[in-house]
Amino acid sequence: MVYKRIRVSSALSKTGLYDLDYAYNPYAGCHHGCRYCYGRAYTRYREVAEAWGEIVYVKENVVEVLMEDVLRARRGVVGVSTITDPYQPIEAKERLTRRGLEILLDLGFEASIQTKSPLVLRDLDLLSRYRDKVDVGLTITTLSPEVAAVIEPRAPEPGSRAEALRKLSVEGLSTWIFLGPIMRGVNDSPEVIEEIVALASETGSKLYYDFFRMKRGLTAAMSAVKDRYPNAMSSEREWRMRVAATVEKLCERESVRCEPAFPARERGKGLLEHI
Ligand code: SF4
């Protein structure tokens, strides 16, 4: 893994995502290097996109710039983060996510955090203090470590994410699960979905789901997944409708609030990172 330090002129960017006003992305690129990650299609940094999961830029002055940005911005909901995992390993040392959250929450912004890492628990003191202004989502595509090793080989194993979700929930945080991307023949079976819905039910989490979509730069990254799961990249409408019906039915049975992650109007937009 190569880390490079860069300086930025903007830290709080507007986002087209329907439930977020801004994005705060303290890193560009992501150590987790998930095979299906759309981040490589949306980052503005070409080197990072071309070597996704191998190069991470650390925005060394992002906290200072955020301090200036927040003085000019109307209060709103900030996605932390929208195109990188804010709790990837380098955050343990750099603390750019933590320091950014302190500024945002102290100054009256709300934060919606999405991660695959139990490192988020390090900040439980801060998150608990602002529990009415924060929600935390854990991405859980599968609870099988074997499947996760194929599709997201460097992300924390799914059991540790489930455990983090439980701890956050016990602390009274508003939590959610991002079940996505659902890929054909990989994590689309009723049994896989049922396990994740059960976790949502246990933790009182809302569940968002989304299906795999082909994006720029994914063909090579997905080849290892395709070798193991030949249909992983096919996403026909009929299949999506069938699986969506399964997700919705299981959620209804368990009284889990559930909805598609992205409304149709947002699909296909370059809506993630602008900084
Ligand atoms: S953790 Fe998220 S941002 Fe990081 S590589 Fe995986 S999908 Fe992409």
PDB file of C-alpha atoms and ligand atoms in Angstrom:
ATOM      1  CA  MET A   1       0.000   0.000   0.000  1.00  0.00           C
ATOM      2  CA  VAL A   2       1.359   3.403  -1.004  1.00  0.00           C
ATOM      3  CA  TYR A   3       0.299   6.478   0.945  1.00  0.00           C
ATOM      4  CA  LYS A   4       0.830   9.943  -0.491  1.00  0.00           C
ATOM      5  CA  ARG A   5       0.165  13.203   1.240  1.00  0.00           C
ATOM      6  CA  ILE A   6      -1.650  15.884  -0.712  1.00  0.00           C
ATOM      7  CA  ARG A   7      -3.071  19.323   0.051  1.00  0.00           C
ATOM      8  CA  VAL A   8      -6.608  20.320  -0.881  1.00  0.00           C
ATOM      9  CA  SER A   9      -8.461  23.597  -1.262  1.00  0.00           C
ATOM     10  CA  SER A  10     -11.910  22.240  -0.421  1.00  0.00           C
ATOM     11  CA  ALA A  11     -13.089  19.813   2.263  1.00  0.00           C
ATOM     12  CA  LEU A  12     -16.862  20.015   2.319  1.00  0.00           C
ATOM     13  CA  SER A  13     -18.381  19.270  -1.061  1.00  0.00           C
ATOM     14  CA  LYS A  14     -21.995  19.419  -2.167  1.00  0.00           C
ATOM     15  CA  THR A  15     -23.428  16.045  -3.068  1.00  0.00           C
ATOM     16  CA  GLY A  16     -26.283  15.038  -5.335  1.00  0.00           C
ATOM     17  CA  LEU A  17     -27.250  12.187  -3.013  1.00  0.00           C
ATOM     18  CA  TYR A  18     -30.843  12.708  -1.989  1.00  0.00           C
ATOM     19  CA  ASP A  19     -30.435  12.390   1.757  1.00  0.00           C
ATOM     20  CA  LEU A  20     -27.057  14.123   2.089  1.00  0.00           C
ATOM     21  CA  ASP A  21     -26.236  17.782   1.668  1.00  0.00           C
ATOM     22  CA  TYR A  22     -22.462  17.469   1.747  1.00  0.00           C
ATOM     23  CA  ALA A  23     -19.646  14.956   1.627  1.00  0.00           C
ATOM     24  CA  TYR A  24     -16.474  14.913   3.693  1.00  0.00           C
ATOM     25  CA  ASN A  25     -13.844  12.616   2.194  1.00  0.00           C
ATOM     26  CA  PRO A  26     -10.586  12.967   4.130  1.00  0.00           C
ATOM     27  CA  TYR A  27      -8.845  10.332   2.028  1.00  0.00           C
ATOM     28  CA  ALA A  28      -8.848   9.584  -1.695  1.00  0.00           C
ATOM     29  CA  GLY A  29      -8.721   5.906  -2.494  1.00  0.00           C
ATOM     30  CA  CYS A  30      -9.312   3.092  -0.072  1.00  0.00           C
ATOM     31  CA  HIS A  31      -7.087   0.456   1.466  1.00  0.00           C
ATOM     32  CA  HIS A  32      -9.960  -2.035   1.450  1.00  0.00           C
ATOM     33  CA  GLY A  33      -9.829  -2.287  -2.337  1.00  0.00           C
ATOM     34  CA  CYS A  34     -13.176  -4.032  -2.723  1.00  0.00           C
ATOM     35  CA  ARG A  35     -13.396  -5.585  -6.159  1.00  0.00           C
ATOM     36  CA  TYR A  36     -16.766  -4.061  -6.940  1.00  0.00           C
ATOM     37  CA  CYS A  37     -16.008  -0.589  -5.580  1.00  0.00           C
ATOM     38  CA  TYR A  38     -17.491   2.250  -7.652  1.00  0.00           C
ATOM     39  CA  GLY A  39     -15.087   4.713  -6.029  1.00  0.00           C
ATOM     40  CA  ARG A  40     -12.563   4.193  -8.806  1.00  0.00           C
ATOM     41  CA  ALA A  41     -15.119   5.539 -11.291  1.00  0.00           C
ATOM     42  CA  TYR A  42     -15.843   8.686  -9.295  1.00  0.00           C
ATOM     43  CA  THR A  43     -12.580   9.856  -7.803  1.00  0.00           C
ATOM     44  CA  ARG A  44     -11.008  12.854  -9.466  1.00  0.00           C
ATOM     45  CA  TYR A  45      -7.507  11.464  -8.916  1.00  0.00           C
ATOM     46  CA  ARG A  46      -6.495   9.391 -11.896  1.00  0.00           C
ATOM     47  CA  GLU A  47      -3.576   7.633 -10.237  1.00  0.00           C
ATOM     48  CA  VAL A  48      -5.831   6.547  -7.383  1.00  0.00           C
ATOM     49  CA  ALA A  49      -8.532   5.333  -9.768  1.00  0.00           C
ATOM     50  CA  GLU A  50      -6.084   3.300 -11.829  1.00  0.00           C
ATOM     51  CA  ALA A  51      -4.516   1.629  -8.809  1.00  0.00           C
ATOM     52  CA  TRP A  52      -7.602   1.436  -6.612  1.00  0.00           C
ATOM     53  CA  GLY A  53      -6.779  -0.242  -3.329  1.00  0.00           C
ATOM     54  CA  GLU A  54      -3.037   0.239  -3.826  1.00  0.00           C
ATOM     55  CA  ILE A  55      -2.655   4.010  -3.481  1.00  0.00           C
ATOM     56  CA  VAL A  56      -4.345   6.202  -0.903  1.00  0.00           C
ATOM     57  CA  TYR A  57      -3.998   9.970  -0.747  1.00  0.00           C
ATOM     58  CA  VAL A  58      -4.056  11.467   2.706  1.00  0.00           C
ATOM     59  CA  LYS A  59      -5.457  15.006   2.513  1.00  0.00           C
ATOM     60  CA  GLU A  60      -3.094  16.405   5.096  1.00  0.00           C
ATOM     61  CA  ASN A  61      -4.691  19.857   5.453  1.00  0.00           C
ATOM     62  CA  VAL A  62      -8.318  18.727   5.112  1.00  0.00           C
ATOM     63  CA  VAL A  63      -9.244  19.506   8.722  1.00  0.00           C
ATOM     64  CA  GLU A  64      -7.938  23.068   8.542  1.00  0.00           C
ATOM     65  CA  VAL A  65      -9.771  23.600   5.240  1.00  0.00           C
ATOM     66  CA  LEU A  66     -12.931  22.115   6.731  1.00  0.00           C
ATOM     67  CA  MET A  67     -12.778  24.717   9.507  1.00  0.00           C
ATOM     68  CA  GLU A  68     -12.947  27.427   6.852  1.00  0.00           C
ATOM     69  CA  ASP A  69     -15.583  25.681   4.730  1.00  0.00           C
ATOM     70  CA  VAL A  70     -18.019  25.227   7.606  1.00  0.00           C
ATOM     71  CA  LEU A  71     -18.012  28.949   8.340  1.00  0.00           C
ATOM     72  CA  ARG A  72     -19.474  29.587   4.881  1.00  0.00           C
ATOM     73  CA  ALA A  73     -21.836  26.606   4.629  1.00  0.00           C
ATOM     74  CA  ARG A  74     -25.468  26.320   5.687  1.00  0.00           C
ATOM     75  CA  ARG A  75     -25.985  23.593   8.263  1.00  0.00           C
ATOM     76  CA  GLY A  76     -26.952  20.236   6.803  1.00  0.00           C
ATOM     77  CA  VAL A  77     -26.236  16.511   6.705  1.00  0.00           C
ATOM     78  CA  VAL A  78     -22.693  15.446   5.817  1.00  0.00           C
ATOM     79  CA  GLY A  79     -21.880  12.014   4.385  1.00  0.00           C
ATOM     80  CA  VAL A  80     -18.728  10.656   6.045  1.00  0.00           C
ATOM     81  CA  SER A  81     -17.596   9.438   3.622  1.00  0.00           C
ATOM     82  CA  THR A  82     -19.134   9.000   0.203  1.00  0.00           C
ATOM     83  CA  ILE A  83     -16.257   7.625  -1.841  1.00  0.00           C
ATOM     84  CA  THR A  84     -13.800   6.108   0.577  1.00  0.00           C
ATOM     85  CA  ASP A  85     -14.028   4.283   3.872  1.00  0.00           C
ATOM     86  CA  PRO A  86     -13.545   6.938   6.565  1.00  0.00           C
ATOM     87  CA  TYR A  87     -12.291   4.283   9.001  1.00  0.00           C
ATOM     88  CA  GLN A  88      -9.806   2.516   6.736  1.00  0.00           C
ATOM     89  CA  PRO A  89      -6.578   1.558   8.588  1.00  0.00           C
ATOM     90  CA  ILE A  90      -4.674   4.835   8.073  1.00  0.00           C
ATOM     91  CA  GLU A  91      -7.372   6.645  10.072  1.00  0.00           C
ATOM     92  CA  ALA A  92      -6.104   4.962  13.240  1.00  0.00           C
ATOM     93  CA  LYS A  93      -2.980   7.105  12.911  1.00  0.00           C
ATOM     94  CA  GLU A  94      -4.136  10.201  11.016  1.00  0.00           C
ATOM     95  CA  ARG A  95      -7.478  10.834  12.768  1.00  0.00           C
ATOM     96  CA  LEU A  96      -8.759  13.034   9.944  1.00  0.00           C
ATOM     97  CA  THR A  97     -12.215  11.464  10.180  1.00  0.00           C
ATOM     98  CA  ARG A  98     -12.345  11.925  13.935  1.00  0.00           C
ATOM     99  CA  ARG A  99     -11.197  15.547  13.794  1.00  0.00           C
ATOM    100  CA  GLY A 100     -13.567  16.324  10.937  1.00  0.00           C
ATOM    101  CA  LEU A 101     -16.489  14.852  12.870  1.00  0.00           C
ATOM    102  CA  GLU A 102     -15.603  16.901  15.936  1.00  0.00           C
ATOM    103  CA  ILE A 103     -15.759  20.101  13.904  1.00  0.00           C
ATOM    104  CA  LEU A 104     -18.953  19.190  12.079  1.00  0.00           C
ATOM    105  CA  LEU A 105     -20.864  18.023  15.123  1.00  0.00           C
ATOM    106  CA  ASP A 106     -19.658  20.816  17.403  1.00  0.00           C
ATOM    107  CA  LEU A 107     -20.822  23.359  14.837  1.00  0.00           C
ATOM    108  CA  GLY A 108     -24.307  21.968  14.367  1.00  0.00           C
ATOM    109  CA  PHE A 109     -23.986  19.771  11.291  1.00  0.00           C
ATOM    110  CA  GLU A 110     -25.392  16.260  11.201  1.00  0.00           C
ATOM    111  CA  ALA A 111     -23.281  13.320  10.082  1.00  0.00           C
ATOM    112  CA  SER A 112     -24.168  10.123   8.309  1.00  0.00           C
ATOM    113  CA  ILE A 113     -21.260   7.692   8.567  1.00  0.00           C
ATOM    114  CA  GLN A 114     -20.735   4.660   6.351  1.00  0.00           C
ATOM    115  CA  THR A 115     -17.928   2.181   6.928  1.00  0.00           C
ATOM    116  CA  LYS A 116     -16.878  -1.447   6.880  1.00  0.00           C
ATOM    117  CA  SER A 117     -14.596  -1.066   9.857  1.00  0.00           C
ATOM    118  CA  PRO A 118     -14.988  -1.612  13.596  1.00  0.00           C
ATOM    119  CA  LEU A 119     -12.477   1.241  13.989  1.00  0.00           C
ATOM    120  CA  VAL A 120     -15.596   3.429  14.134  1.00  0.00           C
ATOM    121  CA  LEU A 121     -15.967   2.201  17.727  1.00  0.00           C
ATOM    122  CA  ARG A 122     -12.881   4.213  18.675  1.00  0.00           C
ATOM    123  CA  ASP A 123     -15.076   7.308  18.302  1.00  0.00           C
ATOM    124  CA  LEU A 124     -17.990   5.990  20.310  1.00  0.00           C
ATOM    125  CA  ASP A 125     -17.505   8.715  22.938  1.00  0.00           C
ATOM    126  CA  LEU A 126     -18.018  11.444  20.338  1.00  0.00           C
ATOM    127  CA  LEU A 127     -20.804   9.650  18.495  1.00  0.00           C
ATOM    128  CA  SER A 128     -22.697   8.928  21.708  1.00  0.00           C
ATOM    129  CA  ARG A 129     -22.449  12.541  22.757  1.00  0.00           C
ATOM    130  CA  TYR A 130     -24.102  13.599  19.508  1.00  0.00           C
ATOM    131  CA  ARG A 131     -26.347  10.580  19.037  1.00  0.00           C
ATOM    132  CA  ASP A 132     -29.281  12.761  17.958  1.00  0.00           C
ATOM    133  CA  LYS A 133     -27.174  14.179  15.110  1.00  0.00           C
ATOM    134  CA  VAL A 134     -25.437  11.033  13.880  1.00  0.00           C
ATOM    135  CA  ASP A 135     -26.322   7.824  12.146  1.00  0.00           C
ATOM    136  CA  VAL A 136     -23.873   5.020  11.427  1.00  0.00           C
ATOM    137  CA  GLY A 137     -24.121   2.481   8.621  1.00  0.00           C
ATOM    138  CA  LEU A 138     -22.102  -0.697   8.289  1.00  0.00           C
ATOM    139  CA  THR A 139     -21.807  -2.178   4.830  1.00  0.00           C
ATOM    140  CA  ILE A 140     -22.521  -5.891   5.077  1.00  0.00           C
ATOM    141  CA  THR A 141     -22.691  -7.701   1.768  1.00  0.00           C
ATOM    142  CA  THR A 142     -22.495 -11.157   3.286  1.00  0.00           C
ATOM    143  CA  LEU A 143     -21.822 -12.684   6.672  1.00  0.00           C
ATOM    144  CA  SER A 144     -19.665 -15.402   5.119  1.00  0.00           C
ATOM    145  CA  PRO A 145     -15.927 -14.759   5.574  1.00  0.00           C
ATOM    146  CA  GLU A 146     -15.216 -17.006   2.576  1.00  0.00           C
ATOM    147  CA  VAL A 147     -17.393 -14.982   0.212  1.00  0.00           C
ATOM    148  CA  ALA A 148     -16.137 -11.699   1.662  1.00  0.00           C
ATOM    149  CA  ALA A 149     -12.556 -12.845   1.028  1.00  0.00           C
ATOM    150  CA  VAL A 150     -13.341 -13.015  -2.680  1.00  0.00           C
ATOM    151  CA  ILE A 151     -15.265  -9.775  -3.125  1.00  0.00           C
ATOM    152  CA  GLU A 152     -13.715  -7.481  -0.496  1.00  0.00           C
ATOM    153  CA  PRO A 153     -10.435  -9.179   0.419  1.00  0.00           C
ATOM    154  CA  ARG A 154      -8.890  -6.411   2.516  1.00  0.00           C
ATOM    155  CA  ALA A 155     -11.928  -5.141   4.360  1.00  0.00           C
ATOM    156  CA  PRO A 156     -12.517  -6.167   7.978  1.00  0.00           C
ATOM    157  CA  GLU A 157     -14.235  -9.531   8.083  1.00  0.00           C
ATOM    158  CA  PRO A 158     -18.029  -9.381   8.227  1.00  0.00           C
ATOM    159  CA  GLY A 159     -18.354 -10.799  11.755  1.00  0.00           C
ATOM    160  CA  SER A 160     -16.400  -7.828  13.122  1.00  0.00           C
ATOM    161  CA  ARG A 161     -18.717  -5.433  11.294  1.00  0.00           C
ATOM    162  CA  ALA A 162     -21.753  -7.171  12.762  1.00  0.00           C
ATOM    163  CA  GLU A 163     -20.213  -6.908  16.219  1.00  0.00           C
ATOM    164  CA  ALA A 164     -19.531  -3.179  15.699  1.00  0.00           C
ATOM    165  CA  LEU A 165     -23.142  -2.688  14.667  1.00  0.00           C
ATOM    166  CA  ARG A 166     -24.318  -4.422  17.835  1.00  0.00           C
ATOM    167  CA  LYS A 167     -22.145  -2.205  20.025  1.00  0.00           C
ATOM    168  CA  LEU A 168     -23.318   0.971  18.312  1.00  0.00           C
ATOM    169  CA  SER A 169     -26.910  -0.134  18.680  1.00  0.00           C
ATOM    170  CA  VAL A 170     -26.491  -0.945  22.364  1.00  0.00           C
ATOM    171  CA  GLU A 171     -25.123   2.584  22.832  1.00  0.00           C
ATOM    172  CA  GLY A 172     -28.363   3.950  21.405  1.00  0.00           C
ATOM    173  CA  LEU A 173     -26.923   5.135  18.091  1.00  0.00           C
ATOM    174  CA  SER A 174     -29.132   5.217  15.029  1.00  0.00           C
ATOM    175  CA  THR A 175     -27.752   2.413  12.850  1.00  0.00           C
ATOM    176  CA  TRP A 176     -28.293   0.998   9.392  1.00  0.00           C
ATOM    177  CA  ILE A 177     -26.972  -1.750   7.172  1.00  0.00           C
ATOM    178  CA  PHE A 178     -25.997  -1.231   3.578  1.00  0.00           C
ATOM    179  CA  LEU A 179     -26.597  -4.547   1.824  1.00  0.00           C
ATOM    180  CA  GLY A 180     -24.857  -3.885  -1.434  1.00  0.00           C
ATOM    181  CA  PRO A 181     -23.934  -4.504  -3.985  1.00  0.00           C
ATOM    182  CA  ILE A 182     -26.048  -7.609  -4.323  1.00  0.00           C
ATOM    183  CA  MET A 183     -24.415  -9.727  -7.008  1.00  0.00           C
ATOM    184  CA  ARG A 184     -25.981 -12.580  -8.871  1.00  0.00           C
ATOM    185  CA  GLY A 185     -24.923 -15.977  -7.550  1.00  0.00           C
ATOM    186  CA  VAL A 186     -22.748 -14.362  -4.874  1.00  0.00           C
ATOM    187  CA  ASN A 187     -24.978 -12.915  -2.173  1.00  0.00           C
ATOM    188  CA  ASP A 188     -28.475 -12.995  -3.647  1.00  0.00           C
ATOM    189  CA  SER A 189     -29.858 -16.155  -2.055  1.00  0.00           C
ATOM    190  CA  PRO A 190     -32.769 -15.931   0.407  1.00  0.00           C
ATOM    191  CA  GLU A 191     -30.550 -17.593   3.048  1.00  0.00           C
ATOM    192  CA  VAL A 192     -27.830 -14.923   2.770  1.00  0.00           C
ATOM    193  CA  ILE A 193     -30.364 -12.122   2.801  1.00  0.00           C
ATOM    194  CA  GLU A 194     -32.259 -13.659   5.697  1.00  0.00           C
ATOM    195  CA  GLU A 195     -29.127 -13.650   7.886  1.00  0.00           C
ATOM    196  CA  ILE A 196     -28.490  -9.974   7.199  1.00  0.00           C
ATOM    197  CA  VAL A 197     -32.123  -9.039   7.770  1.00  0.00           C
ATOM    198  CA  ALA A 198     -31.958 -10.914  11.085  1.00  0.00           C
ATOM    199  CA  LEU A 199     -28.961  -8.791  12.079  1.00  0.00           C
ATOM    200  CA  ALA A 200     -30.883  -5.642  11.130  1.00  0.00           C
ATOM    201  CA  SER A 201     -33.775  -6.825  13.261  1.00  0.00           C
ATOM    202  CA  GLU A 202     -31.545  -7.652  16.228  1.00  0.00           C
ATOM    203  CA  THR A 203     -29.866  -4.235  16.138  1.00  0.00           C
ATOM    204  CA  GLY A 204     -32.916  -2.166  15.202  1.00  0.00           C
ATOM    205  CA  SER A 205     -31.113  -1.066  12.043  1.00  0.00           C
ATOM    206  CA  LYS A 206     -32.713   0.156   8.860  1.00  0.00           C
ATOM    207  CA  LEU A 207     -31.626  -1.781   5.790  1.00  0.00           C
ATOM    208  CA  TYR A 208     -30.686  -0.224   2.455  1.00  0.00           C
ATOM    209  CA  TYR A 209     -30.064  -2.505  -0.493  1.00  0.00           C
ATOM    210  CA  ASP A 210     -28.536  -2.031  -3.888  1.00  0.00           C
ATOM    211  CA  PHE A 211     -27.572  -4.149  -6.884  1.00  0.00           C
ATOM    212  CA  PHE A 212     -24.275  -4.393  -8.701  1.00  0.00           C
ATOM    213  CA  ARG A 213     -23.967  -2.043 -11.657  1.00  0.00           C
ATOM    214  CA  MET A 214     -21.192  -1.971 -14.164  1.00  0.00           C
ATOM    215  CA  LYS A 215     -19.010   1.139 -13.896  1.00  0.00           C
ATOM    216  CA  ARG A 216     -15.880   2.392 -15.557  1.00  0.00           C
ATOM    217  CA  GLY A 217     -12.760   0.475 -14.575  1.00  0.00           C
ATOM    218  CA  LEU A 218     -14.523  -2.494 -13.012  1.00  0.00           C
ATOM    219  CA  THR A 219     -13.916  -5.181 -15.626  1.00  0.00           C
ATOM    220  CA  ALA A 220     -10.375  -5.997 -14.520  1.00  0.00           C
ATOM    221  CA  ALA A 221     -11.126  -5.613 -10.818  1.00  0.00           C
ATOM    222  CA  MET A 222     -14.106  -7.940 -11.028  1.00  0.00           C
ATOM    223  CA  SER A 223     -12.315 -10.686 -12.954  1.00  0.00           C
ATOM    224  CA  ALA A 224     -11.369 -12.576  -9.769  1.00  0.00           C
ATOM    225  CA  VAL A 225     -15.006 -12.479  -8.676  1.00  0.00           C
ATOM    226  CA  LYS A 226     -16.199 -13.599 -12.097  1.00  0.00           C
ATOM    227  CA  ASP A 227     -13.784 -16.540 -12.097  1.00  0.00           C
ATOM    228  CA  ARG A 228     -15.462 -17.823  -8.959  1.00  0.00           C
ATOM    229  CA  TYR A 229     -18.999 -16.596  -9.657  1.00  0.00           C
ATOM    230  CA  PRO A 230     -19.559 -16.486 -13.432  1.00  0.00           C
ATOM    231  CA  ASN A 231     -22.861 -14.543 -13.245  1.00  0.00           C
ATOM    232  CA  ALA A 232     -21.702 -11.940 -10.740  1.00  0.00           C
ATOM    233  CA  MET A 233     -21.717  -9.096 -13.249  1.00  0.00           C
ATOM    234  CA  SER A 234     -25.086  -9.770 -14.853  1.00  0.00           C
ATOM    235  CA  SER A 235     -27.839  -7.640 -13.434  1.00  0.00           C
ATOM    236  CA  GLU A 236     -31.012  -8.108 -15.501  1.00  0.00           C
ATOM    237  CA  ARG A 237     -34.172  -6.354 -14.453  1.00  0.00           C
ATOM    238  CA  GLU A 238     -36.137  -9.548 -13.796  1.00  0.00           C
ATOM    239  CA  TRP A 239     -33.465 -10.868 -11.465  1.00  0.00           C
ATOM    240  CA  ARG A 240     -33.275  -7.537  -9.632  1.00  0.00           C
ATOM    241  CA  MET A 241     -37.040  -7.441  -9.200  1.00  0.00           C
ATOM    242  CA  ARG A 242     -37.100 -10.980  -7.875  1.00  0.00           C
ATOM    243  CA  VAL A 243     -34.329 -10.350  -5.356  1.00  0.00           C
ATOM    244  CA  ALA A 244     -35.771  -6.974  -4.323  1.00  0.00           C
ATOM    245  CA  ALA A 245     -39.079  -8.722  -3.611  1.00  0.00           C
ATOM    246  CA  THR A 246     -37.246 -11.250  -1.429  1.00  0.00           C
ATOM    247  CA  VAL A 247     -35.457  -8.507   0.503  1.00  0.00           C
ATOM    248  CA  GLU A 248     -38.666  -6.545   1.039  1.00  0.00           C
ATOM    249  CA  LYS A 249     -40.627  -9.633   2.070  1.00  0.00           C
ATOM    250  CA  LEU A 250     -38.029 -10.755   4.612  1.00  0.00           C
ATOM    251  CA  CYS A 251     -37.782  -7.238   6.013  1.00  0.00           C
ATOM    252  CA  GLU A 252     -41.533  -7.001   6.340  1.00  0.00           C
ATOM    253  CA  ARG A 253     -41.627 -10.351   8.131  1.00  0.00           C
ATOM    254  CA  GLU A 254     -39.013  -9.151  10.637  1.00  0.00           C
ATOM    255  CA  SER A 255     -40.422  -5.604  10.906  1.00  0.00           C
ATOM    256  CA  VAL A 256     -37.198  -4.153   9.522  1.00  0.00           C
ATOM    257  CA  ARG A 257     -37.446  -0.792   7.781  1.00  0.00           C
ATOM    258  CA  CYS A 258     -36.011  -1.247   4.327  1.00  0.00           C
ATOM    259  CA  GLU A 259     -35.606   0.623   1.050  1.00  0.00           C
ATOM    260  CA  PRO A 260     -33.460   0.717  -2.108  1.00  0.00           C
ATOM    261  CA  ALA A 261     -30.263   2.653  -1.454  1.00  0.00           C
ATOM    262  CA  PHE A 262     -30.491   5.012  -4.400  1.00  0.00           C
ATOM    263  CA  PRO A 263     -33.740   6.313  -5.836  1.00  0.00           C
ATOM    264  CA  ALA A 264     -33.923   5.694  -9.585  1.00  0.00           C
ATOM    265  CA  ARG A 265     -33.432   9.384 -10.379  1.00  0.00           C
ATOM    266  CA  GLU A 266     -29.933   9.330  -8.920  1.00  0.00           C
ATOM    267  CA  ARG A 267     -28.598   6.334 -10.759  1.00  0.00           C
ATOM    268  CA  GLY A 268     -25.921   7.040 -13.301  1.00  0.00           C
ATOM    269  CA  LYS A 269     -25.115  10.517 -11.975  1.00  0.00           C
ATOM    270  CA  GLY A 270     -21.535  11.294 -11.038  1.00  0.00           C
ATOM    271  CA  LEU A 271     -22.783  11.967  -7.586  1.00  0.00           C
ATOM    272  CA  LEU A 272     -20.087  11.047  -5.200  1.00  0.00           C
ATOM    273  CA  GLU A 273     -16.840  12.885  -4.791  1.00  0.00           C
ATOM    274  CA  HIS A 274     -16.210  16.440  -5.910  1.00  0.00           C
ATOM    275  CA  ILE A 275     -13.134  17.296  -3.909  1.00  0.00           C
TER     276      ILE A 275
HETATM  277  S1  SF4 B   1     -14.635  -0.064   1.703  1.00  0.00           S
HETATM  278 FE1  SF4 B   1     -16.036   1.109   0.422  1.00  0.00          FE
HETATM  279  S2  SF4 B   1     -14.777   2.747  -0.478  1.00  0.00           S
HETATM  280 FE2  SF4 B   1     -13.384   1.189   0.343  1.00  0.00          FE
HETATM  281  S3  SF4 B   1     -12.917  -0.109  -1.410  1.00  0.00           S
HETATM  282 FE3  SF4 B   1     -14.625  -1.049  -0.283  1.00  0.00          FE
HETATM  283  S4  SF4 B   1     -16.484  -0.268  -1.299  1.00  0.00           S
HETATM  284 FE4  SF4 B   1     -14.765   1.048  -1.904  1.00  0.00          FE
END
